[in-house]
Amino acid sequence: MKNQAIKLTAIPRVFALIVFSLLSVACLDEIDLAQGSALPDGIVVQGRINADVENGGADVQVRLERLFQFENSNRPDQVVTATLTLENSEGQTLSLPFRDGAYRATVAPGDAAFQVAPGIGYRLRVQTTEGEEYQSAFDVLPPPLQAESAGASIGLATVDDLNGNPSEELAIFYDITAPVRYSDGSPTFLRWTLEQTYKVTDTPQVGPNRDNPPKPCYVSISFESDELFLFNSLEQSGDRVENFPLAFQLADFRYAEGNVMTIIQEAISRDAYEYFNQVNQIATRDASLFEPPGGPVVGNVIDVNGTTANVFGFFYAANRTVARVAVSPEDAMNPNLFCPLLRSPSPFPQPNSCDDCESLSGSEIVKPDFFPF
């Protein structure tokens, strides 16, 4: 389903903070490495093939990074010159060229040259210019599972202020209602990711755009959260969940002119679930993702030649369905607009994003079909 009615209920909820996040809606999953400890030398492979029920096609994205013993930073270096190939269990292959920050490819609906269908396994092969070879295990694509509905409610969230003191703020809470077993009773493993689109109308005052009339922009960005949203139906006695809580966001400027939250439901394999669940477990410890006391997260990528001591990451197959929730400014209690922004006192003020809202990251001037405001 797409848009659902808003439930205006004052229910305070608190979500635990986690020391990292995995983001994967419009962009690829990215592990945010904890700071403070040196990383081991090695390689990180992160990627997925997403089957899209809505259009019948699929997209593939992979990120490849090399780890070094850093003293002041735990950010790895991206590898952009490797040769990556996706293989399915039918023996078909797909080349993944590097473009726009990742190794990518798309599969057209019904493409016989590379089949994308439930029950087929997918694995990744990597060859670097240094002669290294890495390979993931086959991950089998599950059947899709469509959510029944998604909703939002307004309430109070307990957050820390700038001084670290807890305070209650008005927030929008999101939930989902969905079957958690297939029609034949077999279990499912689910992951939810979120992306939001909100409207911003600029107020040109400075720079080359100062004489332009105000215009609306539609900003689409990945939802920022320290929470990883997973579900294992083996731990659930029923066949569905109702109003299952996912995330909350403060009711700020992102709702001032309308907001649509896109909730992506991924049906994943049990192995993929176990991997992401490991990541959740590591998040409870004040340590790097790759280090004791918790130990490194066990992935499904190996070094074929046995020359690299540390190989991290996971390649998985997901069947995605989408639900959307629209929240009007009135539903969010009419928060303050994004524009105009305060300017520093200066005889020559510099332009900002309110002089041209297209300068905002993720901004488009074309109104999305799903955006009702």
PDB file of N, CA, C and O in Angstrom, residues 158-169 250:
ATOM      1  N   THR A 158      11.882  11.158  24.126  1.00  0.00           N
ATOM      2  CA  THR A 158      12.901  11.606  25.057  1.00  0.00           C
ATOM      3  C   THR A 158      14.244  11.633  24.342  1.00  0.00           C
ATOM      4  O   THR A 158      14.741  10.597  23.890  1.00  0.00           O
ATOM      5  N   VAL A 159      14.820  12.808  24.211  1.00  0.00           N
ATOM      6  CA  VAL A 159      16.101  12.976  23.526  1.00  0.00           C
ATOM      7  C   VAL A 159      17.015  13.820  24.409  1.00  0.00           C
ATOM      8  O   VAL A 159      16.554  14.522  25.324  1.00  0.00           O
ATOM      9  N   ASP A 160      18.302  13.756  24.124  1.00  0.00           N
ATOM     10  CA  ASP A 160      19.264  14.575  24.857  1.00  0.00           C
ATOM     11  C   ASP A 160      19.401  15.940  24.189  1.00  0.00           C
ATOM     12  O   ASP A 160      19.495  16.028  22.957  1.00  0.00           O
ATOM     13  N   ASP A 161      19.413  17.008  25.009  1.00  0.00           N
ATOM     14  CA  ASP A 161      19.620  18.345  24.467  1.00  0.00           C
ATOM     15  C   ASP A 161      21.117  18.576  24.234  1.00  0.00           C
ATOM     16  O   ASP A 161      21.938  17.660  24.375  1.00  0.00           O
ATOM     17  N   LEU A 162      21.495  19.796  23.853  1.00  0.00           N
ATOM     18  CA  LEU A 162      22.882  20.095  23.532  1.00  0.00           C
ATOM     19  C   LEU A 162      23.816  19.916  24.722  1.00  0.00           C
ATOM     20  O   LEU A 162      25.017  19.706  24.559  1.00  0.00           O
ATOM     21  N   ASN A 163      23.265  19.957  25.924  1.00  0.00           N
ATOM     22  CA  ASN A 163      24.071  19.780  27.133  1.00  0.00           C
ATOM     23  C   ASN A 163      24.051  18.343  27.640  1.00  0.00           C
ATOM     24  O   ASN A 163      24.597  18.047  28.705  1.00  0.00           O
ATOM     25  N   GLY A 164      23.396  17.455  26.883  1.00  0.00           N
ATOM     26  CA  GLY A 164      23.336  16.065  27.302  1.00  0.00           C
ATOM     27  C   GLY A 164      22.244  15.757  28.297  1.00  0.00           C
ATOM     28  O   GLY A 164      22.207  14.650  28.853  1.00  0.00           O
ATOM     29  N   ASN A 165      21.347  16.698  28.516  1.00  0.00           N
ATOM     30  CA  ASN A 165      20.254  16.478  29.458  1.00  0.00           C
ATOM     31  C   ASN A 165      19.011  15.979  28.717  1.00  0.00           C
ATOM     32  O   ASN A 165      18.686  16.471  27.634  1.00  0.00           O
ATOM     33  N   PRO A 166      18.296  15.000  29.288  1.00  0.00           N
ATOM     34  CA  PRO A 166      17.110  14.478  28.613  1.00  0.00           C
ATOM     35  C   PRO A 166      15.978  15.499  28.590  1.00  0.00           C
ATOM     36  O   PRO A 166      15.746  16.230  29.553  1.00  0.00           O
ATOM     37  N   SER A 167      15.296  15.558  27.444  1.00  0.00           N
ATOM     38  CA  SER A 167      14.141  16.430  27.316  1.00  0.00           C
ATOM     39  C   SER A 167      13.122  15.757  26.412  1.00  0.00           C
ATOM     40  O   SER A 167      13.463  14.887  25.622  1.00  0.00           O
ATOM     41  N   GLU A 168      11.872  16.160  26.536  1.00  0.00           N
ATOM     42  CA  GLU A 168      10.813  15.585  25.717  1.00  0.00           C
ATOM     43  C   GLU A 168      10.502  16.527  24.557  1.00  0.00           C
ATOM     44  O   GLU A 168      10.277  17.720  24.756  1.00  0.00           O
ATOM     45  N   GLU A 169      10.513  15.952  23.345  1.00  0.00           N
ATOM     46  CA  GLU A 169      10.269  16.723  22.137  1.00  0.00           C
ATOM     47  C   GLU A 169       9.157  16.060  21.328  1.00  0.00           C
ATOM     48  O   GLU A 169       9.012  14.834  21.339  1.00  0.00           O
ATOM     49  N   LEU A 250      12.026  13.771  15.015  1.00  0.00           N
ATOM     50  CA  LEU A 250      11.486  14.996  15.599  1.00  0.00           C
ATOM     51  C   LEU A 250      10.637  15.742  14.571  1.00  0.00           C
ATOM     52  O   LEU A 250      10.967  15.790  13.383  1.00  0.00           O
TER      53      LEU A 250
END
